[in-house]
Coordinates of C-alpha atoms in Angstrom, one line a residue:
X7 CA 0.0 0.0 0.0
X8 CA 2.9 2.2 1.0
X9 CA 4.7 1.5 -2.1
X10 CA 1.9 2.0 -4.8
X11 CA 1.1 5.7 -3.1
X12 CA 4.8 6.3 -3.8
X13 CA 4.5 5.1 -7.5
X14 CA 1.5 7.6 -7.7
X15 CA 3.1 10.6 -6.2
X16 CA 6.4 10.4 -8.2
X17 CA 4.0 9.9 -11.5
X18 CA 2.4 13.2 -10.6
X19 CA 5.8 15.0 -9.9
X20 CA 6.8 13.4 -13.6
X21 CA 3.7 15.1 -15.0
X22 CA 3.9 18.7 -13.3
X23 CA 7.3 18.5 -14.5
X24 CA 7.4 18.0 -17.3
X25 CA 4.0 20.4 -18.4
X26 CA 6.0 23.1 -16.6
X27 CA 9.0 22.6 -20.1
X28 CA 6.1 22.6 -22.4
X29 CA 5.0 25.9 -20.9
X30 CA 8.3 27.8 -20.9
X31 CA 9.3 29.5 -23.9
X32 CA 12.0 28.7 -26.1
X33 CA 15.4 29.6 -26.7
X34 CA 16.3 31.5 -29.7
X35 CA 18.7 28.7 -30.8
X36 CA 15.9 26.2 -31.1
X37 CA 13.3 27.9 -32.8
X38 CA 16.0 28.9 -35.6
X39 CA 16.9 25.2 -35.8
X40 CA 13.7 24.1 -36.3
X41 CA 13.0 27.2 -38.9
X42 CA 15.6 26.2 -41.0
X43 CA 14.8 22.6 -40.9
X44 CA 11.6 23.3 -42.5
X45 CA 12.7 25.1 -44.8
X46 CA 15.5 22.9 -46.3
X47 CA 12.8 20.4 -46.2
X48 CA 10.6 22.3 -48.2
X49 CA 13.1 23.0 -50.6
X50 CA 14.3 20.0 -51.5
X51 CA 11.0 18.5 -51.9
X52 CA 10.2 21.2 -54.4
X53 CA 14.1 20.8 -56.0
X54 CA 13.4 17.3 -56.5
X55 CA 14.5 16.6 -60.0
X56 CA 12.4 14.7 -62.4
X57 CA 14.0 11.4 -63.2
X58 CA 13.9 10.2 -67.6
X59 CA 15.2 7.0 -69.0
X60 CA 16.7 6.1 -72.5
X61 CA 17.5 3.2 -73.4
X62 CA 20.6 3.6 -76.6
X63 CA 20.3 0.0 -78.8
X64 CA 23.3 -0.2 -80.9
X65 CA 26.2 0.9 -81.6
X66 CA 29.3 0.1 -80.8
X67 CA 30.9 2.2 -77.7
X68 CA 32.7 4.7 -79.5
X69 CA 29.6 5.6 -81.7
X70 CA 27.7 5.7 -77.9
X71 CA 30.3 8.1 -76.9
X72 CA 29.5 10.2 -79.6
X73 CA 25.7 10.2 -79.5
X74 CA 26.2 11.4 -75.7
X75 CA 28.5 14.4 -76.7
X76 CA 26.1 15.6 -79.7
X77 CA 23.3 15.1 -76.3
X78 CA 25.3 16.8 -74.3
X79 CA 24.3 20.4 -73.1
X80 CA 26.7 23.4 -74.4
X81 CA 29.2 24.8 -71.9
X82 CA 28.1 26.5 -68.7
X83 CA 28.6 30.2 -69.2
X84 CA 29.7 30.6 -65.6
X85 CA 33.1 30.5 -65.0
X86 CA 32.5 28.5 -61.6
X87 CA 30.3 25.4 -63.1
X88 CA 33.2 24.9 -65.7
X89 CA 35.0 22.9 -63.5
X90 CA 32.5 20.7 -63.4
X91 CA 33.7 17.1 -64.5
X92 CA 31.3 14.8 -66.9
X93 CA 29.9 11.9 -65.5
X94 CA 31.8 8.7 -66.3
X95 CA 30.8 6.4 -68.8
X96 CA 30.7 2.4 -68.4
X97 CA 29.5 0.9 -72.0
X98 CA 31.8 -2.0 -72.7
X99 CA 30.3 -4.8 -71.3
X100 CA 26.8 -5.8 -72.0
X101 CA 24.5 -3.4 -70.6
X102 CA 26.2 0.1 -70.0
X103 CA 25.6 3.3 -67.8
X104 CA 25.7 7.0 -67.5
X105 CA 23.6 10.3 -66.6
X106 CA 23.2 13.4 -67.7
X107 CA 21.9 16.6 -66.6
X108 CA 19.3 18.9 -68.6
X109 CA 19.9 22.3 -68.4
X110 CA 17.9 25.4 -68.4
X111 CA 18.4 28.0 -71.2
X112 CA 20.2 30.1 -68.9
X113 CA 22.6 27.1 -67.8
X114 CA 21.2 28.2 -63.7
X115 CA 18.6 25.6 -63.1
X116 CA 18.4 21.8 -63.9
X117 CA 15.7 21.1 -65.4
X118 CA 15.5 17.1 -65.4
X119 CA 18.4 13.6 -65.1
X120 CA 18.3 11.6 -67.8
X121 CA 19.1 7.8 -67.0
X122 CA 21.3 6.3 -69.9
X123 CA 21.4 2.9 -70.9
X124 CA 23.5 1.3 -73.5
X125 CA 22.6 -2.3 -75.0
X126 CA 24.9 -3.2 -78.3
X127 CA 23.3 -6.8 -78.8
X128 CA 20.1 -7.2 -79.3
X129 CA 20.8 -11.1 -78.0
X130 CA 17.8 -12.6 -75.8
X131 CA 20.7 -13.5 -73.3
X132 CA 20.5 -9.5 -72.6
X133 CA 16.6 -9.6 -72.0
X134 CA 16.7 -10.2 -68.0
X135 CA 19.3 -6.5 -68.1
X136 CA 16.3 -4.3 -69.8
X137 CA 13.0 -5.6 -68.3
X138 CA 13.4 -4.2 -64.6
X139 CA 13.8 -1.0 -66.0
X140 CA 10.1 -1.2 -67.5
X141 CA 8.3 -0.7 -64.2
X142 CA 4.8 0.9 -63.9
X143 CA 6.8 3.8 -62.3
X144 CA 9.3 4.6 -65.0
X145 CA 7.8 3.4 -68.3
X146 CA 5.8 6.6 -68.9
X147 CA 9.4 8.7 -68.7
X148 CA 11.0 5.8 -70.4
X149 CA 12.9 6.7 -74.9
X150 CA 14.1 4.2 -76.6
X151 CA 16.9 5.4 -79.0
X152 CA 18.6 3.2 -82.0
X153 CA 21.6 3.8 -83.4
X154 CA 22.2 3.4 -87.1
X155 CA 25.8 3.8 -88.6
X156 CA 26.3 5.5 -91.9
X157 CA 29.3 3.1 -92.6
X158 CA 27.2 0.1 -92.8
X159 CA 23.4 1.2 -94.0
X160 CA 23.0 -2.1 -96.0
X161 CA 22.4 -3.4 -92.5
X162 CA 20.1 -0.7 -91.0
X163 CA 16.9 -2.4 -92.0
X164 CA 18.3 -6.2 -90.4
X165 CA 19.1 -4.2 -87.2
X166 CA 15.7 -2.7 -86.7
X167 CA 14.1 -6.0 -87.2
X168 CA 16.2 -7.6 -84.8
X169 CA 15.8 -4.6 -82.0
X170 CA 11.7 -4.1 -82.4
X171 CA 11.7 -7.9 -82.0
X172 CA 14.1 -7.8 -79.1
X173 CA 11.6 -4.7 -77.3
X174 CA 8.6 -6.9 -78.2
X175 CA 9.5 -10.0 -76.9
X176 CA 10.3 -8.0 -73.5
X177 CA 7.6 -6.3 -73.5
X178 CA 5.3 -9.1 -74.0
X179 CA 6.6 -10.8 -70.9
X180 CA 6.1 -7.4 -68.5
X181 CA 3.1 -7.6 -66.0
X182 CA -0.7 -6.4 -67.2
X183 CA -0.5 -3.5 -65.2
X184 CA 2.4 -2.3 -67.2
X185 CA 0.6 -2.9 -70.5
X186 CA -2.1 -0.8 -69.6
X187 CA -0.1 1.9 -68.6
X188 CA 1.9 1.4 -71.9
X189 CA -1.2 1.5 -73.7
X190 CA -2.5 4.9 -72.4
X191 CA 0.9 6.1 -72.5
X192 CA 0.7 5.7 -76.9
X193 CA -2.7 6.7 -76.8
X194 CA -1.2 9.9 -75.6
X195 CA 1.5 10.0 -77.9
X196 CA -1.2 9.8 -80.8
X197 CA -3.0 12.5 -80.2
X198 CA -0.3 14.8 -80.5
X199 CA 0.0 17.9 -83.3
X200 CA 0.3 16.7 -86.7
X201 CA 1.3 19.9 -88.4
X202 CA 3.7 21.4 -90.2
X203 CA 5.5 22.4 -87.5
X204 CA 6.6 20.1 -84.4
X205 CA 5.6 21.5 -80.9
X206 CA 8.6 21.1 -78.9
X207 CA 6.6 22.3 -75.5
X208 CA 4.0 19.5 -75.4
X209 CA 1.4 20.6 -77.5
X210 CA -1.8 18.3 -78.0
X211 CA -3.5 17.5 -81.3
X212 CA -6.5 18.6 -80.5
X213 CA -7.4 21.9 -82.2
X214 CA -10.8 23.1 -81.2
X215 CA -11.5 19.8 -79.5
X216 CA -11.2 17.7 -82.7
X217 CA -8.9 15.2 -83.2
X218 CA -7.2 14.2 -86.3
X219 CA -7.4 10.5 -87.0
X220 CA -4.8 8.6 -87.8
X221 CA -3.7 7.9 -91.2
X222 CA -2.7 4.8 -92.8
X223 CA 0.3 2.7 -91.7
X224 CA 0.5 4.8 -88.8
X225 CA 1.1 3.4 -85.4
X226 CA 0.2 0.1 -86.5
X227 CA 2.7 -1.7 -84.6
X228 CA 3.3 0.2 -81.6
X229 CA 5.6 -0.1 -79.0
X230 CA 4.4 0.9 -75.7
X231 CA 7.4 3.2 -75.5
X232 CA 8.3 6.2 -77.7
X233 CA 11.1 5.5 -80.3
X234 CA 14.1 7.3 -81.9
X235 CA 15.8 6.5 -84.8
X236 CA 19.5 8.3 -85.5
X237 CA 21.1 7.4 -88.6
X238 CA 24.6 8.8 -87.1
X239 CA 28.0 9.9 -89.1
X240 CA 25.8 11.5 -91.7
X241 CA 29.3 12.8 -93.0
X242 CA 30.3 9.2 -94.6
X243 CA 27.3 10.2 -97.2
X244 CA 30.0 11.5 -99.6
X245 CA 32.1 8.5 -99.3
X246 CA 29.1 6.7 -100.2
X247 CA 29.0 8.3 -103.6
X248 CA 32.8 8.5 -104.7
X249 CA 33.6 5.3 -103.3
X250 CA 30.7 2.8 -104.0
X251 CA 29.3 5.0 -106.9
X252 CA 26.1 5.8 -105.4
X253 CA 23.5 8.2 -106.5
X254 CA 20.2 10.2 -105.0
X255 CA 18.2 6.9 -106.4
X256 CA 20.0 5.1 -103.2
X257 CA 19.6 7.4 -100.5
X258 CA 16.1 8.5 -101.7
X259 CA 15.0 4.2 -101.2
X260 CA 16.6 4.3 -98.4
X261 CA 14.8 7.5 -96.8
X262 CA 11.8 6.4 -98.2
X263 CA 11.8 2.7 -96.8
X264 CA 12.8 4.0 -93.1
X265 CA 10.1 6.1 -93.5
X266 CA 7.4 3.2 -93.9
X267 CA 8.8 1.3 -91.5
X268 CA 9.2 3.9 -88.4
X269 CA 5.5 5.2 -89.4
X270 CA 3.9 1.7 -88.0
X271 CA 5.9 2.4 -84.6
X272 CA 5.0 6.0 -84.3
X273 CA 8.8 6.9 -84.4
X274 CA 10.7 9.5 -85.4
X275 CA 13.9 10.2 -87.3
X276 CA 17.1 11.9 -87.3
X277 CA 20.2 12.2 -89.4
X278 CA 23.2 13.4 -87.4
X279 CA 27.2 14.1 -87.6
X280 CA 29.7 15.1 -85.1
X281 CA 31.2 18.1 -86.9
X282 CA 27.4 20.0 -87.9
X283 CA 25.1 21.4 -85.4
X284 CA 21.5 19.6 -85.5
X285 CA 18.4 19.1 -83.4
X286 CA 19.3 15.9 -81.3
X287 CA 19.0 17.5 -78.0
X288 CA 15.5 19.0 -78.4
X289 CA 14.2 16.4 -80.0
X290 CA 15.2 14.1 -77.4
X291 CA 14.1 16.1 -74.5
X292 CA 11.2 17.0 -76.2
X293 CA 9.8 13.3 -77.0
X294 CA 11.1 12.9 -73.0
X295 CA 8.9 15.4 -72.0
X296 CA 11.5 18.1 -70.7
X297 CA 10.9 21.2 -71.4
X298 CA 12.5 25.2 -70.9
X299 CA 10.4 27.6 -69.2
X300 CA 12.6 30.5 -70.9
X301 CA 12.2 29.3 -74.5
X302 CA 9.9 27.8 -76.6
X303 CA 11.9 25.3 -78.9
X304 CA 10.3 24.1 -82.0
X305 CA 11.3 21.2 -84.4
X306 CA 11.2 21.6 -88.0
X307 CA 11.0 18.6 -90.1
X308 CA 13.9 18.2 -93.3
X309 CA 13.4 16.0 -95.9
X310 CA 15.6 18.5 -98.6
X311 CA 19.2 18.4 -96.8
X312 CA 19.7 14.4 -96.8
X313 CA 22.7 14.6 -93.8
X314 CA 20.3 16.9 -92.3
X315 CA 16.9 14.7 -92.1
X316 CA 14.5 15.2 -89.6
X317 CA 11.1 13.7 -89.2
X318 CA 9.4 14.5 -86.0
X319 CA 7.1 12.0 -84.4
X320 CA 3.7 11.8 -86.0
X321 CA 4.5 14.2 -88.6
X322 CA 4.9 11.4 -91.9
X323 CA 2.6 10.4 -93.7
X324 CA 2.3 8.0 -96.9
X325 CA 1.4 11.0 -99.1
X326 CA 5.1 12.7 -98.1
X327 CA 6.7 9.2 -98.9
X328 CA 5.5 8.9 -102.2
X329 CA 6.3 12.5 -103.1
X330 CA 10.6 12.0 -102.3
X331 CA 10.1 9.4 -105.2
X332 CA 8.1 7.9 -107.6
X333 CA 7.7 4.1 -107.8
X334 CA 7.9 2.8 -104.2
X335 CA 5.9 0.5 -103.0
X336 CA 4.4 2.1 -99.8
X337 CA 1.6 -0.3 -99.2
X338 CA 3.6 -3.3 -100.1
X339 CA 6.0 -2.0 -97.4
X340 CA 4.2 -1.3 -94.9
X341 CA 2.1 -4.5 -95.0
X342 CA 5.3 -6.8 -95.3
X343 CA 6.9 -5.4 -92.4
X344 CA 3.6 -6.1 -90.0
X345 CA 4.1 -9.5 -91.1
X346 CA 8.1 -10.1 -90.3
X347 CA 7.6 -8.1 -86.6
X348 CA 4.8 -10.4 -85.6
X349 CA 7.4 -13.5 -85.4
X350 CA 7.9 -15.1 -82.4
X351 CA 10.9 -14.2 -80.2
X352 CA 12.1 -17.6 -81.1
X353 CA 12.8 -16.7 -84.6
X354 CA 15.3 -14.0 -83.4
X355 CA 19.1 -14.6 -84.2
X356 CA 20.3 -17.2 -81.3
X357 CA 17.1 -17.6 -79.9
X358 CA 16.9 -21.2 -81.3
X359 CA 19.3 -22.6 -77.8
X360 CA 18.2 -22.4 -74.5
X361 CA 18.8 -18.5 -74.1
X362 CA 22.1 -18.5 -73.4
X363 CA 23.3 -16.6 -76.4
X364 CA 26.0 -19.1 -77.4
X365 CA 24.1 -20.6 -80.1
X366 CA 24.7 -20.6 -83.9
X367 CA 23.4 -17.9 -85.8
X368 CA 21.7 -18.5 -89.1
X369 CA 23.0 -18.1 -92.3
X370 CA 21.5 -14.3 -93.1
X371 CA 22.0 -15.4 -96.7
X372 CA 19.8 -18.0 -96.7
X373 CA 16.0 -17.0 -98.1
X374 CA 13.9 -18.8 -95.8
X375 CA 11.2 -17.9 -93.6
X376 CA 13.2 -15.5 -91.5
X377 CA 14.4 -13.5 -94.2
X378 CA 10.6 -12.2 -93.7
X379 CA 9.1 -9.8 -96.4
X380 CA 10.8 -7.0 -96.4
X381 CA 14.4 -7.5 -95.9
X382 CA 15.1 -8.9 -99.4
X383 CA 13.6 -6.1 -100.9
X384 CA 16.0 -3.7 -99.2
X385 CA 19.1 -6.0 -99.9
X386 CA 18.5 -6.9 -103.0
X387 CA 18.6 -2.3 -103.9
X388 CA 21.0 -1.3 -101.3
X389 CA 23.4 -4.5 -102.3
X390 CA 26.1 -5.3 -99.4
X391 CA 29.3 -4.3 -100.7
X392 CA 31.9 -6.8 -102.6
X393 CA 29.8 -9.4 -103.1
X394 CA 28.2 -10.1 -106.7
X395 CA 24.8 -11.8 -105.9
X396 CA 24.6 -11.9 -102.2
X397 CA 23.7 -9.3 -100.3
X398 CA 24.5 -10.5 -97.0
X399 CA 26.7 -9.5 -94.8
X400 CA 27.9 -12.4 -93.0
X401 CA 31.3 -10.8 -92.8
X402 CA 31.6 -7.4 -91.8
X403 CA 33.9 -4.8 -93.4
X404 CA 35.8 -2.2 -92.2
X405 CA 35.3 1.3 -93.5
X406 CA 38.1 3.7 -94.6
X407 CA 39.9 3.1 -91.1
X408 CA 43.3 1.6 -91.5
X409 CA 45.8 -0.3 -88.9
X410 CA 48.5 1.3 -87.5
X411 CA 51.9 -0.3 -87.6
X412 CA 54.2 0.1 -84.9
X413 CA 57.1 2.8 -84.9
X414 CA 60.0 0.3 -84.7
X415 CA 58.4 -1.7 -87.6
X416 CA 58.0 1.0 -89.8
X417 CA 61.3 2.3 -89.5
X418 CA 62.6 -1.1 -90.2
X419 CA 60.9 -1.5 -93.6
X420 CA 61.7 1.9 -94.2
X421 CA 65.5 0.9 -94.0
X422 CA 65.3 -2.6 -95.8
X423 CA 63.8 0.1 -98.8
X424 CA 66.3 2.6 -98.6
X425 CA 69.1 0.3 -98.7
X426 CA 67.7 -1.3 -101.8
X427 CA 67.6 1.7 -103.6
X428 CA 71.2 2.7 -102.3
X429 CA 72.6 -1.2 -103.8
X430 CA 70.8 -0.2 -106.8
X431 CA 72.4 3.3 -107.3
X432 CA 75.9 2.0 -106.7
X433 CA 75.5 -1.0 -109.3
X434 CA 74.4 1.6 -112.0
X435 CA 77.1 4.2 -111.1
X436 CA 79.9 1.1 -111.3
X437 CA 77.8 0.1 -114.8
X438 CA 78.6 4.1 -116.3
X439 CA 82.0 4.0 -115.2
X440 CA 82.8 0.6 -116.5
X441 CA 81.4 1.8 -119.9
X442 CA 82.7 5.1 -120.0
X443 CA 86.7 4.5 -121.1
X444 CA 85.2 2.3 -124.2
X445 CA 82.8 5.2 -125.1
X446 CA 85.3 8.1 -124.4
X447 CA 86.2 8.9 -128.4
X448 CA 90.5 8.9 -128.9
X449 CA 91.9 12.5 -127.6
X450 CA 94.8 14.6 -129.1
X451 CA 97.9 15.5 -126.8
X452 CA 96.9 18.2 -125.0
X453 CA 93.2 17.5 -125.0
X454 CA 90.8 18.3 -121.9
X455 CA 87.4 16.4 -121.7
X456 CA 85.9 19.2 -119.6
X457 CA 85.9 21.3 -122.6
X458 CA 83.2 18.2 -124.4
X459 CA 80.3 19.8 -121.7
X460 CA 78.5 22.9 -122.2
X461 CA 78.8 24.9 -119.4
X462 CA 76.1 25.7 -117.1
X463 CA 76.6 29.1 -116.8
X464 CA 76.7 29.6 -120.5
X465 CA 73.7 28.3 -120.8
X466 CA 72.2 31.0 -118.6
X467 CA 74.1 34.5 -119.6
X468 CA 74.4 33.4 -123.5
X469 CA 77.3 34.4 -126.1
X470 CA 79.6 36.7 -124.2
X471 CA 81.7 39.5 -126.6
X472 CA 84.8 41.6 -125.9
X473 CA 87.3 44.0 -128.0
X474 CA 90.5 42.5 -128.4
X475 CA 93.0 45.3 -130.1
X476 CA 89.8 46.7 -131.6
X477 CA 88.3 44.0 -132.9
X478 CA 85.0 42.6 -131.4
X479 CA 85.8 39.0 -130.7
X480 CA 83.0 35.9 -130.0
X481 CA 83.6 34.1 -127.1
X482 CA 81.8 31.1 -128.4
X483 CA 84.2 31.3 -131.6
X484 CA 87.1 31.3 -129.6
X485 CA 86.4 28.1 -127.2
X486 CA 85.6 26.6 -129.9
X487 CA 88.8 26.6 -131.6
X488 CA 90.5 24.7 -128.8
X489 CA 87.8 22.4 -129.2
X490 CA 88.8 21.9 -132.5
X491 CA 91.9 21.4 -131.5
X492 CA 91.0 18.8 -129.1
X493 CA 89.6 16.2 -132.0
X494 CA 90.8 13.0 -132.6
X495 CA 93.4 12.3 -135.4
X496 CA 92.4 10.5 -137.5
X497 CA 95.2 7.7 -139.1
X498 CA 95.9 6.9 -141.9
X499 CA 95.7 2.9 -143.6
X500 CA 99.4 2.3 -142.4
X501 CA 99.1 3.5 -139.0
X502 CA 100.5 6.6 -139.4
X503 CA 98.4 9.8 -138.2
X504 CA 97.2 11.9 -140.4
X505 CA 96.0 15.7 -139.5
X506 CA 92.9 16.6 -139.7
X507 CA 91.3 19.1 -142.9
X508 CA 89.0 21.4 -143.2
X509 CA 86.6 21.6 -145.9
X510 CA 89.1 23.7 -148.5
X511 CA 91.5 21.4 -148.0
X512 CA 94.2 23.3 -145.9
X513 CA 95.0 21.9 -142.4
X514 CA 94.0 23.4 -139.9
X515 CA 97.2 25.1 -138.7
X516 CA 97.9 26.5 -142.0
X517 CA 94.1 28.0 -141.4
X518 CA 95.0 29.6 -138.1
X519 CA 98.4 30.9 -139.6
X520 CA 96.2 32.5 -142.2
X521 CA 93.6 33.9 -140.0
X522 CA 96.0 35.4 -137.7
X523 CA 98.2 37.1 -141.0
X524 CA 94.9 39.1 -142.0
X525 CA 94.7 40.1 -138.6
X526 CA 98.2 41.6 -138.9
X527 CA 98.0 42.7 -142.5
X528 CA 94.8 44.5 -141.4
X529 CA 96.5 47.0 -138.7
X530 CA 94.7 49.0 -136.1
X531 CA 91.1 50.5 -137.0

């Protein structure tokens, strides 16, 4: 009894206690601490940066590299972000990573992270990599880019084949939640403007509550995620025409038949190079959903400038096709390619095995089943290089790039040639020499070969005069004189030499003695 009347009265002393600290104010000290608790919460729940996905098929890793710096924002214009270090890049082992940040115009506020993924294979082994990034959290801010080289486009239309069967085979396999959200995620994306111009800032197709129905081939086969196309290295166009000899017939079949195909998906297009400014970034960011509160960007499509092509998303139309070119087979197309993308996932390359992607791949040059509709029709135009009468490329080729040979070996070769060419030298020199006493004609005493070869300089300042005791004298008749004298003798039957006449027949000492007795008999001037 005692003890639970103390329990009770040291309870109530607890209470009083501790109501008498709630009632006394605070310090200073706490009520800033709490203040700026709040309000760094506050801000960084309204800092909180919107999070994008892209997902980069093909390519090999340098061609990734350079799709990320055409991406890339411009330089920050203040001096203390420049020092700023890229984020590293890991795409050399199946399925690669990096970020990047999305700038405002003004370079001052971020507007969105973009997520990057890089996938060269399309191999089923790689499946298990993409499909937890398709959740019903990210596949509404989820881009799926593929990259297209210009040094190979007789393969472009095998790649995207292999790729949309790759995406549908994972898609198929995702949860129905996901599908549904895919599903009103393109629904979306088809109602968007179909103008002439492209709106950049999210723009709906609905003008005056009317929507403009979808024309045909279009979005036939879609995805359940936007799609990309970039042809990249649109500067290996010119080596296209002085090297393999082609003409606007090939590039306009080509254009035309991506065209058809990326129609079906709802897709868009771009051509793009390193060295020339084009409109990767705000297309990308647009199609993403980013946009600048400072500038309204718009995207112009380009059908004219063929290293410059842009065709924004739901902007083509089989009308535009036909007008690049007359004679292709839009419907034909169109139709073929529904059939080949409705395979199974088992008729994808290595998909035969048990998934582990170490099976044998089919022969591409064989015409069966799998060659599908359309992909003959493309290689059978656009004809894989070096090869008369197949067109596939079961070996692939190297561009214009070239090996390098090592210092050490080059420099050896280099040696092995020059001392060739010095052997060489030194038999012919020994060959002249050799030859040169047997062709050297029988000289008079007193004779000087040096005198046989025309002098340089002669050659240069011409005859040369001078007065000699009045009289104006050649210098060319003079030299040649000793020339003259220089001649062989000629001998006689018996051996004996016999001097040499001139054409009056005097010798030709009795023709100086004479010349030089004028001279005398003549006197001064």
């Amino acid at each position: 009894m005692i003890a639970t009347n103390r329990r009770q009265i040291t309870r109530g002393l607890a209470t009083t206690s501790n109501a008498s600290n709630d009632d006394r104010p605070r310090s200073n000290g706490e009520a800033d601490k709490d203040m700026w608790s709040s309000m760094l919460d506050s801000v960084a729940t309204g800092k909180k940066l919107p999070e994008k996905n892209i997902l980069v098929l093909g390519g090999n890793s340098e061609i990734q590299k350079e799709f990320l710096d055409t991406l890339a924002p411009e330089e920050p214009k203040r001096p203390q972000e420049r020092h700023r270090k890229k984020p590293p890049i890991a795409n050399e082992f199946a399925l690669g990573y990096t970020y990047q940040d999305v700038l405002d115009t003004d370079h001052e506020d971020i507007l969105a992270r973009l997520s990057i993924y890089f996938l060269s294979e399309p191999s089923p082994a790689f499946s298990p990599l993409i499909k937890p990034l398709l959740t019903s959290r990210t596949v509404s801010h989820t881009l799926a880019v593929l990259l297209l080289d210009w040094a190979e486009p007789w393969l472009w239309v095998r790649q995207l084949r292999d790729w949309i069967l790759f995406l549908k085979q994972i898609i198929s396999s995702l949860d129905e939640e996901i599908k549904d959200i895919m599903a009103l995620h393109m629904k979306d994306w088809q109602h968007r403007r179909r103008g002439g111009v492209y709106d950049a800032s999210g723009g709906t197709g609905s003008e005056g509550g009317v929507v403009i129905p979808l024309g045909p081939g279009e979005w036939d086969e879609g995805l359940g995620i936007p799609l990309c196309v970039i042809c990249h290295s649109a500067n290996k166009i010119e080596s296209l025409e002085t090297e393999r000899g082609w003409r606007e017939e090939e590039f306009d079949f080509i254009l035309q038949f991506l065209r058809t195909i990326l129609m079906k998906h709802g897709a868009s297009l771009l051509y793009t190079s390193v060295s020339v400014p084009n409109s990767l970034p705000t297309l990308i960011h647009s199609m993403l959903g980013v946009y600048s509160q400072l500038k309204k960007q718009t995207l112009k499509h380009n059908v004219i400038d063929r290293d410059k092509v842009l065709i924004p998303p739901n902007w083509d139309s089989w009308g535009k096709i036909r007008v690049l070119r007359e004679g292709f087979d839009v419907e034909g197309i169109s139709s073929g390619w529904s059939i080949d993308v409705q395979q199974s996932p088992r008729s994808l390359p290595g998909a035969e095995g048990n998934g582990t992607g170490n099976e044998a791949v089919p022969n591409p040059s064989s015409r069966s089943s799998k060659q599908g509709h359309v992909l003959p029709a493309y290689e059978d135009f656009i004809k894989y290089p070096n090869r008369d009468g197949d067109t596939s490329p079961a070996v692939p080729i190297k561009g214009v790039e070239i090996e390098t040979v090592n210092t050490q070996e080059f420099l050896a070769r280099q040696l092995e040639i020059m001392e060739r060419l010095k052997a060489e030298e030194e038999k012919s020199r020994e060959a002249k020499e050799a030859r040169a006493p047997s062709d050297r004609p029988l000289l008079g005493k007193g004779s000087n070969p040096a005198m046989d070869r025309p002098s340089l300089v002669d050659e240069h300042i011409g005859p040369v005069q001078f007065n000699f005791g009045g009289i104006q004298v050649d210098s060319d008749g003079m030299s040649k004189k000793p020339k003259d004298q220089a001649e062989p003798i000629s001998l006689k039957k018996d051996g004996q030499p016999q001097p040499k006449s001139t054409p009056g027949g005097t010798t030709q000492n009795e023709a100086l003695a004479n010349f030089f007795a004028g001279l005398i008999q003549r006197g001064p001037a």
